[in-house]
One Martini backbone bead per residue (centre of mass of N, CA, C, O) as a GRO file, in nm:
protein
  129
    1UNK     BB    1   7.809  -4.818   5.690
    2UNK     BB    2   8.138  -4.808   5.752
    3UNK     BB    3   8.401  -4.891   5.889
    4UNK     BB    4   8.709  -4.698   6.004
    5UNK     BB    5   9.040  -4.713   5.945
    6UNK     BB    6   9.073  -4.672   6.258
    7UNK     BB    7   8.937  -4.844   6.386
    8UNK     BB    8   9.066  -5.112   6.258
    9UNK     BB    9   9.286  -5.028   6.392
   10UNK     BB   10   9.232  -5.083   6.616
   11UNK     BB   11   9.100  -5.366   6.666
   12UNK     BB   12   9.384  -5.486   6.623
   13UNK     BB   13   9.533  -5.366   6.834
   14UNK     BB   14   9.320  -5.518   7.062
   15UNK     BB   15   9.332  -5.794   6.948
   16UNK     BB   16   9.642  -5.854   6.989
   17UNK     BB   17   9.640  -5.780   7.305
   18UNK     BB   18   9.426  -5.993   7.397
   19UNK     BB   19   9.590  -6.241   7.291
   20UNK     BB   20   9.856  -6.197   7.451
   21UNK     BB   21   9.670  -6.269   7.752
   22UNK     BB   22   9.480  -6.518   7.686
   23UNK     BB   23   9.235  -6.473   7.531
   24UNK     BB   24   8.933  -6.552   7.415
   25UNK     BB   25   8.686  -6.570   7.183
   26UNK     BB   26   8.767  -6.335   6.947
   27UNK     BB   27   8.551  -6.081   6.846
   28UNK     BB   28   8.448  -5.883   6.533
   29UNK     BB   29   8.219  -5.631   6.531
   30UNK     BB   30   7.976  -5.465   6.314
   31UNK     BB   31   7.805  -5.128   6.402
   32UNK     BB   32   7.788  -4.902   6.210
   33UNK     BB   33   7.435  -4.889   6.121
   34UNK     BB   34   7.330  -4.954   6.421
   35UNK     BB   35   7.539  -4.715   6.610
   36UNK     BB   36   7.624  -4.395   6.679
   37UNK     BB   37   7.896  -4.500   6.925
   38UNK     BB   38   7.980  -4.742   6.690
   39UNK     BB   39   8.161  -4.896   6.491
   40UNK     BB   40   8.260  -5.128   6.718
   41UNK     BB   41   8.337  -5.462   6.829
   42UNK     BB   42   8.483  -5.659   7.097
   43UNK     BB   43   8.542  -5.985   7.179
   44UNK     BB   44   8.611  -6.136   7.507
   45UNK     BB   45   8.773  -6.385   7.726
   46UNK     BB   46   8.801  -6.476   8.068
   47UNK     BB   47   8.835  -6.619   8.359
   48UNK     BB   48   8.924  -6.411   8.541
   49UNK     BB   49   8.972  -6.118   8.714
   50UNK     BB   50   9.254  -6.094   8.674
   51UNK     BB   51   9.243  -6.124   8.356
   52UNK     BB   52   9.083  -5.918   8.286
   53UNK     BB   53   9.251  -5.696   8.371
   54UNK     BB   54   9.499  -5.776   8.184
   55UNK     BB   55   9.317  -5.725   7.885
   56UNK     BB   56   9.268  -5.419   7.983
   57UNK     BB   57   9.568  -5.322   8.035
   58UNK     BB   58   9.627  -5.482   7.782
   59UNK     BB   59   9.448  -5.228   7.535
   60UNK     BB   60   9.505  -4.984   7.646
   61UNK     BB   61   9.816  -4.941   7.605
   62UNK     BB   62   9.827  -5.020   7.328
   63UNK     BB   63   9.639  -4.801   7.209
   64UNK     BB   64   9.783  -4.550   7.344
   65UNK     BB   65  10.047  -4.587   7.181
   66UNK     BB   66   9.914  -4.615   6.879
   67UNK     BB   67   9.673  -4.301   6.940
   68UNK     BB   68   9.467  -4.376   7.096
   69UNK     BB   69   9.147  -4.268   7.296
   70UNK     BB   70   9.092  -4.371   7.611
   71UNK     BB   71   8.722  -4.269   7.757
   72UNK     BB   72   8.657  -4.562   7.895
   73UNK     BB   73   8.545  -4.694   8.187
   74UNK     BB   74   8.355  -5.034   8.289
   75UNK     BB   75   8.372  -5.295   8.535
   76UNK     BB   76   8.648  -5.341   8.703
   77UNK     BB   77   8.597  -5.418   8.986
   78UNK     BB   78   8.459  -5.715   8.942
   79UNK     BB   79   8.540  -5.836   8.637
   80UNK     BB   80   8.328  -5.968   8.459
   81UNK     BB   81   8.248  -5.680   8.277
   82UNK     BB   82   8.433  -5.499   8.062
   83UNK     BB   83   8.463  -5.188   7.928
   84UNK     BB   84   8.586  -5.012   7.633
   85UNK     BB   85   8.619  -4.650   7.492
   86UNK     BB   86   8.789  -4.608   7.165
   87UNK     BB   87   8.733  -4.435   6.885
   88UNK     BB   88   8.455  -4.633   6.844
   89UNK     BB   89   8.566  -4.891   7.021
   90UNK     BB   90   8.456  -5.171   7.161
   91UNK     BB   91   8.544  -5.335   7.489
   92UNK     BB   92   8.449  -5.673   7.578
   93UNK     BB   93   8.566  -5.820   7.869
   94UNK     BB   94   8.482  -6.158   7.991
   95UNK     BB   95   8.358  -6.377   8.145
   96UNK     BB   96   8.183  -6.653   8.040
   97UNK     BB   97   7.962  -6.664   8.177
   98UNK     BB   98   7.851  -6.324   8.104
   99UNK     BB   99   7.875  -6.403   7.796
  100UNK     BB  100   7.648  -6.594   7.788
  101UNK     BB  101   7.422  -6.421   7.905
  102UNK     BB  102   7.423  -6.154   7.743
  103UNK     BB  103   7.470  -6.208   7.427
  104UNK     BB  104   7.600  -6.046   7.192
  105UNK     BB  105   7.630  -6.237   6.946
  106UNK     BB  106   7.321  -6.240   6.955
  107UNK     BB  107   7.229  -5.959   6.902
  108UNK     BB  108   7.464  -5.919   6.670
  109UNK     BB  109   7.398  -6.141   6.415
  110UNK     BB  110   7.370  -5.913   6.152
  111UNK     BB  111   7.668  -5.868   6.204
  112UNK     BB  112   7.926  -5.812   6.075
  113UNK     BB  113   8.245  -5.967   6.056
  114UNK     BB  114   8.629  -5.891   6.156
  115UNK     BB  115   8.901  -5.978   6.048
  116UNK     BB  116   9.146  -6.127   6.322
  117UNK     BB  117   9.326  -6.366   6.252
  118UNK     BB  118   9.586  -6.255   6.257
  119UNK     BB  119   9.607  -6.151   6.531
  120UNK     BB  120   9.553  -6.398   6.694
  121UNK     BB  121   9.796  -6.598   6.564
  122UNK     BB  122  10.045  -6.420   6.719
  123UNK     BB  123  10.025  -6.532   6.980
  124UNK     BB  124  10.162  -6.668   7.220
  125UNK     BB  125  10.260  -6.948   7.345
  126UNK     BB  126  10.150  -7.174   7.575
  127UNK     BB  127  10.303  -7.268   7.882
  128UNK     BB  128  10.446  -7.566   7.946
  129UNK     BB  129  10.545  -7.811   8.218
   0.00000   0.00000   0.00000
C-alpha cells in the first residue's frame, strides 16, 4: 500500500509549517503497509514546551486552511510529545529528550521515508542579533 496523493500533501504543508516555527530534525515516515489508522508519520523536535505548542498550532492551522481535518490532538498540556491526527497523517512534535527517548524513528526504521527536502529548507532563516 502507497502514501494516498491527500495524505502527502498533508505531509507537505505540515512539514512546511513545522519548518516555519524553526522545529528541527523534521522527518516523514511512510507506515501505509504497516498501520490501519495512518498513512505517514511526520516527526520533529522543538526545544521548549512553548515551541512545540506553536510547532502544533501552526501545523494545525495550516492544514486546516489547506481543507484538511485535524480529528484529534493529545498531549498538549506537557508538551513534551504531542501528537496531531489528520485525514490519515500523525504529527509528532517533541521536545529532543522525549524524542530520543522513544524512538520513534528507531520503531519504524524499515519504512520508506517521505522526501519532504523541498518543504523544510523553504523555512525563514533564523534571525540573529
Amino acid at each position: 500500500m502507497a502514501v494516498s496523493d491527500t495524505v502527502l500533501s498533508a505531509v507537505h504543508v505540515a512539514a512546511k509549517a513545522a519548518a516555519d516555527k524553526l522545529s528541527e530534525d523534521i522527518v516523514a515516515i511512510d507506515v501505509s503497509s504497516r498501520l490501519p489508522f495512518a498513512d505517514a508519520f511526520l516527526l520533529a523536535s522543538a526545544d521548549t514546551d512553548r515551541q512545540v505548542k506553536a510547532v502544533v498550532s501552526a501545523v494545525e492551522d495550516e492544514l486546516r486552511e489547506a481543507g484538511f481535518s485535524v480529528q484529534r490532538r493529545e498531549g498538549l498540556e506537557a508538551a513534551t510529545w504531542v501528537a496531531v491526527e489528520a485525514d490519515g497523517l500523525m504529527v509528532h512534535v517533541f521536545q529532543p529528550e522525549e524524542r530520543h527517548y522513544y524512538g520513534l524513528e528507531r520503531l519504524w526504521k524499515d519504512c520508506p521515508r517521505i522526501d519532504i527536502s523541498a518543504d523544510i529548507q523553504t523555512a525563514p532563516a533564523a534571525v540573529t542579533a
